[in-house]
mmCIF file of N, CA and C in Angstrom:
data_model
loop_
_atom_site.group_PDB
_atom_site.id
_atom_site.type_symbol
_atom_site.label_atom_id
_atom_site.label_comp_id
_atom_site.label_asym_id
_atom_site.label_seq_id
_atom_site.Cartn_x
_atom_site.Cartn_y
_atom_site.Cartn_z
ATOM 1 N N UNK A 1453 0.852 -1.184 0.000
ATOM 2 C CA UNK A 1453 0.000 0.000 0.000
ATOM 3 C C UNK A 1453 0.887 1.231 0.000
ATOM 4 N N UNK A 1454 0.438 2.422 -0.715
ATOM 5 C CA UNK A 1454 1.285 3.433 -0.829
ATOM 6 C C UNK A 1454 1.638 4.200 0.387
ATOM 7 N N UNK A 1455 2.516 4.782 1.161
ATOM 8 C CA UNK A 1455 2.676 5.156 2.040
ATOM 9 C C UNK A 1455 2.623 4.609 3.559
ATOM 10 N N UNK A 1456 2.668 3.443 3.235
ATOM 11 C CA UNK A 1456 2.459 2.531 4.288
ATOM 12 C C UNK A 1456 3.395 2.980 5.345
ATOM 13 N N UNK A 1457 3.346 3.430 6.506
ATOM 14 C CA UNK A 1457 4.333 3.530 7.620
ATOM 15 C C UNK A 1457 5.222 2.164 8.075
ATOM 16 N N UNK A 1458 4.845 1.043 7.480
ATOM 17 C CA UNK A 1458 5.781 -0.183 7.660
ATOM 18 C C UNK A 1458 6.984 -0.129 6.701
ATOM 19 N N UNK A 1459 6.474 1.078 5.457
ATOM 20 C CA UNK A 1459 7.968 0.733 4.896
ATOM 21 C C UNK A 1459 8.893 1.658 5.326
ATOM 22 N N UNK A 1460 9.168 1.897 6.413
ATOM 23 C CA UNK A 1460 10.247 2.718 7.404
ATOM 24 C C UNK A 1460 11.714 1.638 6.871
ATOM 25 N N UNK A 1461 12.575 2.193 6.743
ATOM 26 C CA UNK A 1461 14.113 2.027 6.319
ATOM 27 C C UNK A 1461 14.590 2.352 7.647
ATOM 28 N N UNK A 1462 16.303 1.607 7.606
ATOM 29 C CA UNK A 1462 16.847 1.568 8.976
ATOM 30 C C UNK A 1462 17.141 3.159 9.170
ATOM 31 N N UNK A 1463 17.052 3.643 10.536
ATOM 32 C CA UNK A 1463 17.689 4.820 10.691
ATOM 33 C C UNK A 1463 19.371 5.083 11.417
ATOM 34 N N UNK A 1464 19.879 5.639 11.350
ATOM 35 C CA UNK A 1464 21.330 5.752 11.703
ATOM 36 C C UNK A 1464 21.367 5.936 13.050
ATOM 37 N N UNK A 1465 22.603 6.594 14.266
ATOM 38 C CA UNK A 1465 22.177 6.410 15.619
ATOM 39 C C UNK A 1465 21.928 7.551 15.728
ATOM 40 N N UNK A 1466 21.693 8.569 14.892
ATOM 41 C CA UNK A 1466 21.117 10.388 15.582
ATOM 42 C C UNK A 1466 19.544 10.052 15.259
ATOM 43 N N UNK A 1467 19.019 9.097 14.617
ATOM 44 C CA UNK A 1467 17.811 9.146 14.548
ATOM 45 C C UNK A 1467 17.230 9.384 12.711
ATOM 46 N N UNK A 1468 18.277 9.202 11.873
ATOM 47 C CA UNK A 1468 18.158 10.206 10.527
ATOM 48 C C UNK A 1468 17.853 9.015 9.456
ATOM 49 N N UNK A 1469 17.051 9.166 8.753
ATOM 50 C CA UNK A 1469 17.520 7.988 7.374
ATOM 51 C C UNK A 1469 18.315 8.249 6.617
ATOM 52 N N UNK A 1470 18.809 7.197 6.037
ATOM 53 C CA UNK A 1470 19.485 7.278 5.361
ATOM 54 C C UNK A 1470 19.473 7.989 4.214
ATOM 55 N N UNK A 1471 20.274 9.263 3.562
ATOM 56 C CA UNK A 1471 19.999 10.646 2.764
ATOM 57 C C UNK A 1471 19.528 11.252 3.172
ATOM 58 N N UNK A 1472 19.011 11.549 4.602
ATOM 59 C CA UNK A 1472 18.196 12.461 5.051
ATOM 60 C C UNK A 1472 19.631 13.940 5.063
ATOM 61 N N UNK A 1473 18.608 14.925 4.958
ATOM 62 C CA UNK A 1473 20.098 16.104 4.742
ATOM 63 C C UNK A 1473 19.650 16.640 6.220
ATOM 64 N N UNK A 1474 20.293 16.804 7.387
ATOM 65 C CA UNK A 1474 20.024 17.183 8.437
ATOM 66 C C UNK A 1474 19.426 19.027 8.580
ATOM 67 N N UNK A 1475 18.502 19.035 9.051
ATOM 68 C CA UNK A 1475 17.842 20.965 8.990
ATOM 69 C C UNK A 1475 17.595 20.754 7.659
ATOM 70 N N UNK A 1476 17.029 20.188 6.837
ATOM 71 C CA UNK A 1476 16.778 20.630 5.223
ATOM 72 C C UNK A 1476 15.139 20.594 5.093
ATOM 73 N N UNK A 1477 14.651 22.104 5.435
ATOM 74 C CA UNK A 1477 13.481 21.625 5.090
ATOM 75 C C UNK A 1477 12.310 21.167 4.228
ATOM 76 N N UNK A 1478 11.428 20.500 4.861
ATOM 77 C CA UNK A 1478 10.602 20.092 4.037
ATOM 78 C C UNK A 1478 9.444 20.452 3.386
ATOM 79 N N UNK A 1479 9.034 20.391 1.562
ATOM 80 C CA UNK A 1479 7.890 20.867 1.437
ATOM 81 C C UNK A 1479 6.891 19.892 1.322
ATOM 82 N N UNK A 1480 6.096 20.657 1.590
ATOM 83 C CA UNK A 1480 4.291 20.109 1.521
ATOM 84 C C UNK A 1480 3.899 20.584 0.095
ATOM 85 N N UNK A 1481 3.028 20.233 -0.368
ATOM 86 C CA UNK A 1481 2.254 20.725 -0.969
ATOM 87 C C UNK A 1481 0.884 20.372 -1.046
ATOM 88 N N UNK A 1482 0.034 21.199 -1.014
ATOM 89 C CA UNK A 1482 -1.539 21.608 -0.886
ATOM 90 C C UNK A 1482 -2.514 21.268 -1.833
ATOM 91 N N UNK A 1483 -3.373 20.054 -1.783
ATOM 92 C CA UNK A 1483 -4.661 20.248 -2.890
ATOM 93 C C UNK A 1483 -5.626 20.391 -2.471
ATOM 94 N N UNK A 1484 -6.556 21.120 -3.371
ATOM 95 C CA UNK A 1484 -7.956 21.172 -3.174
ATOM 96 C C UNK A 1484 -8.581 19.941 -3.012
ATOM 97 N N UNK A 1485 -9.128 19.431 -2.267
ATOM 98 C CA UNK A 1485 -10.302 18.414 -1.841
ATOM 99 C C UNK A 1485 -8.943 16.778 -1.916
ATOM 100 N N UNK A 1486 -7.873 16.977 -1.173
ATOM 101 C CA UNK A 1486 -7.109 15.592 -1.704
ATOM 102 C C UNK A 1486 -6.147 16.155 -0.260
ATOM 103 N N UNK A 1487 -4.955 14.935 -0.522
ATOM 104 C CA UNK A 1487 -4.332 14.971 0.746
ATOM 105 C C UNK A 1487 -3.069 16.026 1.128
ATOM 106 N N UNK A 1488 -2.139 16.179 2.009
ATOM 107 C CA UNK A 1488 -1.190 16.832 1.992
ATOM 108 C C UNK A 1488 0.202 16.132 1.318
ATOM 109 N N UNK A 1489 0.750 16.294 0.394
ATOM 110 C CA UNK A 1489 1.840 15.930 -0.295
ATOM 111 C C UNK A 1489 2.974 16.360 0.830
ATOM 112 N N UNK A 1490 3.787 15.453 1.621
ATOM 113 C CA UNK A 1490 5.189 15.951 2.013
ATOM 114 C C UNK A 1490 6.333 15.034 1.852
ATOM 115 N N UNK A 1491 7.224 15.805 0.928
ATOM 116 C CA UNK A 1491 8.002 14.991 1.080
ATOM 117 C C UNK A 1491 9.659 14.306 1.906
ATOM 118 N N UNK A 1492 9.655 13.148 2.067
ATOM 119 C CA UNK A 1492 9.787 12.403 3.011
ATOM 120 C C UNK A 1492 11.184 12.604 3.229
ATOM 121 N N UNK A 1493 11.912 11.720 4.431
ATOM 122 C CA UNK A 1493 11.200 10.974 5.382
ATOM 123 C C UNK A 1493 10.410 11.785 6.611
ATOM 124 N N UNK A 1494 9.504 11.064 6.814
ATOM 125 C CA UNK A 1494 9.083 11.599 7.758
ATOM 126 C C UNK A 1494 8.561 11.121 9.193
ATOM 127 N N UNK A 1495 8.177 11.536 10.187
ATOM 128 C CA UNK A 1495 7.592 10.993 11.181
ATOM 129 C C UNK A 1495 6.032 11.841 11.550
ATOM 130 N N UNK A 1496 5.546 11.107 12.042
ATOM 131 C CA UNK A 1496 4.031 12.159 12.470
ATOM 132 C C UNK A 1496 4.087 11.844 13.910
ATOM 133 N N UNK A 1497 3.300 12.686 14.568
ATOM 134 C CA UNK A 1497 2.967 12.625 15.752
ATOM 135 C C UNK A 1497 1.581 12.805 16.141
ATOM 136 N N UNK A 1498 0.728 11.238 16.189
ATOM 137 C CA UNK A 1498 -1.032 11.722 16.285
ATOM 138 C C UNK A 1498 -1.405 12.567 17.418
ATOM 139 N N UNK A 1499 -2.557 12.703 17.302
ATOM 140 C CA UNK A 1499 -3.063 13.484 18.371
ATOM 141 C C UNK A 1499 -2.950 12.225 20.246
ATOM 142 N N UNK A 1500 -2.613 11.522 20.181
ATOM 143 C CA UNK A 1500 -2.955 10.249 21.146
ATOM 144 C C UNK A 1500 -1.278 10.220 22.082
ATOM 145 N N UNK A 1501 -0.097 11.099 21.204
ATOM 146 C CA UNK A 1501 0.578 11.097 21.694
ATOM 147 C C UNK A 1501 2.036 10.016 20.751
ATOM 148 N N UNK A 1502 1.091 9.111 19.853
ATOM 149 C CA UNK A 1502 1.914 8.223 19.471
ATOM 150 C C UNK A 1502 2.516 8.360 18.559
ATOM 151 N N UNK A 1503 3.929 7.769 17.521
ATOM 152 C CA UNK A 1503 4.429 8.520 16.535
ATOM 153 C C UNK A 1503 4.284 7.339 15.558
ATOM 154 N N UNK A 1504 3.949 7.447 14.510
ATOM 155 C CA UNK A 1504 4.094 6.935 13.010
ATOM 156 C C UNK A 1504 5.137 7.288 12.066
ATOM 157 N N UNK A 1505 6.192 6.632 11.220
ATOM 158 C CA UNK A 1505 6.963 7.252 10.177
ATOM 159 C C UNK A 1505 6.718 6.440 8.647
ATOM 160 N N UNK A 1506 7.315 7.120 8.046
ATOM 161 C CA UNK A 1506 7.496 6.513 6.814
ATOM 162 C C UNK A 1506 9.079 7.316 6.116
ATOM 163 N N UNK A 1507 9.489 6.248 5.670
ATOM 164 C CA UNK A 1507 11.139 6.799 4.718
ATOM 165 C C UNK A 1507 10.959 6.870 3.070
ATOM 166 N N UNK A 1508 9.391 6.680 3.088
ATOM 167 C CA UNK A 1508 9.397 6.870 1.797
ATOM 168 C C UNK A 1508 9.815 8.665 1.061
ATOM 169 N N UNK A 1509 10.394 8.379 -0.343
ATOM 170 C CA UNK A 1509 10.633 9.896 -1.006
ATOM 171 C C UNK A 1509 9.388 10.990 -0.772
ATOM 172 N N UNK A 1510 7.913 10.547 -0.649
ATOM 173 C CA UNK A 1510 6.851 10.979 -0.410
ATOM 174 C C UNK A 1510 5.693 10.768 -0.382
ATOM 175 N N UNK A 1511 4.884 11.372 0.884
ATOM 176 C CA UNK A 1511 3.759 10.617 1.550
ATOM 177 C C UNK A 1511 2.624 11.748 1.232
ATOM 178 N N UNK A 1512 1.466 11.022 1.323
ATOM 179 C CA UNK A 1512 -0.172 11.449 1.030
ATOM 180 C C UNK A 1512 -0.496 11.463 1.920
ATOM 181 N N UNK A 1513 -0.831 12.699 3.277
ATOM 182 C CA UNK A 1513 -1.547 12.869 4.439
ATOM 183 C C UNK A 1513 -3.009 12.994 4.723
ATOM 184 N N UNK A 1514 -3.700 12.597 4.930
ATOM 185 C CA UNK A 1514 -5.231 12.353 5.086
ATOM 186 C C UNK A 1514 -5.521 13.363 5.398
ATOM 187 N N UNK A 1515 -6.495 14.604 5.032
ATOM 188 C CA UNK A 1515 -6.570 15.362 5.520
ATOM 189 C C UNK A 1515 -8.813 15.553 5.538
ATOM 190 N N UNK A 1516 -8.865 14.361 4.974
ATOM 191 C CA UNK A 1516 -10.694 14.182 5.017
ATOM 192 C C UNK A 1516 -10.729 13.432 6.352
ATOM 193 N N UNK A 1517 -10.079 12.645 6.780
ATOM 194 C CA UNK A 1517 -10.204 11.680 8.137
ATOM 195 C C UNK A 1517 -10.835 10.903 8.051
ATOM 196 N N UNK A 1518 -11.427 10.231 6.497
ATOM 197 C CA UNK A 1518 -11.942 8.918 5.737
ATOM 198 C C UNK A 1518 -11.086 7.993 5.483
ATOM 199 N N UNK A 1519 -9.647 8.131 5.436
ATOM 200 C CA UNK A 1519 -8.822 7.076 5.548
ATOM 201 C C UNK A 1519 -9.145 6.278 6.660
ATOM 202 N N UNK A 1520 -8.772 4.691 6.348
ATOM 203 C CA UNK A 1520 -9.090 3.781 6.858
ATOM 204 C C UNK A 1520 -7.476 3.367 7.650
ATOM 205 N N UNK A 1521 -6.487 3.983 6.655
ATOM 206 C CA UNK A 1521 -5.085 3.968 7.224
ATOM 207 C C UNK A 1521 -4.470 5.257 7.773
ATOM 208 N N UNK A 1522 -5.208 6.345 8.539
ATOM 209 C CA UNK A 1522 -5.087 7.426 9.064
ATOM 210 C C UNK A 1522 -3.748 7.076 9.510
ATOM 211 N N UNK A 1523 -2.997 8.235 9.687
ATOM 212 C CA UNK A 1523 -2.943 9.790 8.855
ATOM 213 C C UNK A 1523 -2.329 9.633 7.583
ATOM 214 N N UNK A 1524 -2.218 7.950 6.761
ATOM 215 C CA UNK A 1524 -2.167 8.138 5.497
ATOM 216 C C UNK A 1524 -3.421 8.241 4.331
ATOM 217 N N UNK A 1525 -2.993 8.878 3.541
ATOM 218 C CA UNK A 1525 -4.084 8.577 2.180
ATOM 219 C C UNK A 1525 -4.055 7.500 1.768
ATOM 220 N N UNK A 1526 -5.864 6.976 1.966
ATOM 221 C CA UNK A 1526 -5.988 5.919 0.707
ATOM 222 C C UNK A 1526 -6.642 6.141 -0.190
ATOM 223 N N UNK A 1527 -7.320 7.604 -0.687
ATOM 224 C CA UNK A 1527 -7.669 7.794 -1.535
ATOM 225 C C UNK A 1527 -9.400 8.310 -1.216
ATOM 226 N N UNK A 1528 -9.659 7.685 -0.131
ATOM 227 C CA UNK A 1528 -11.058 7.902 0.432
ATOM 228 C C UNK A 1528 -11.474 8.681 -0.003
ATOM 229 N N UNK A 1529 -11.188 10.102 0.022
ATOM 230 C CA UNK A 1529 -11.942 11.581 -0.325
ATOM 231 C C UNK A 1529 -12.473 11.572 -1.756
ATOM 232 N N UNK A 1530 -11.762 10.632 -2.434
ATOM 233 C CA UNK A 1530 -12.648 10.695 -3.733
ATOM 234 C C UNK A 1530 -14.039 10.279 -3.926
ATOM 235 N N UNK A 1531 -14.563 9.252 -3.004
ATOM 236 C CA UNK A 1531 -15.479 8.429 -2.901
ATOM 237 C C UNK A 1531 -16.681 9.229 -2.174
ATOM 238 N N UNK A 1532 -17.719 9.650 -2.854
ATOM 239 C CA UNK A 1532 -18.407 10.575 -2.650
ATOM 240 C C UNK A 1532 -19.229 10.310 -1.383
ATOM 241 N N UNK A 1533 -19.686 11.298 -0.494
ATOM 242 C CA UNK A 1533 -20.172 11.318 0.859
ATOM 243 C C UNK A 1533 -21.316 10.519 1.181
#
């Protein structure tokens, strides 16, 4: 599945993946009625306290809260109300 947080890659001992450029920040980008584009690696932090990552080049953030794999996109928002 795309963005799956299981496909996390090893991280080094500061915490970094591998190519990660340390302070390099990251963009998002914004669609109308679809998810948040950022690209990766990344980690999230839900509201519950708990953290999720993914090392993929770039992830689809849920931003309808119809994902079934919250806080990734599965596409849900397309699927009419």
């Amino acid at each position: 599945m795309p963005n799956d947080p299981s496909d996390s890659a090893a991280r080094d001992s500061a915490g970094q993946a591998p190519g990660a450029a340390a302070g390099r920040a990251r963009r998002i980008s914004v669609q109308r009625r679809g998810p948040l584009l950022v690209e990766g690696p990344v980690e999230i932090e839900l509201e519950d306290g708990s953290t999720v990552s993914s090392d993929r080049f770039r992830v689809a953030l849920c931003t309808c809260r119809r994902s079934r794999r919250y806080p990734w996109c599965d596409t849900s928002h397309r699927r009419k109300a």
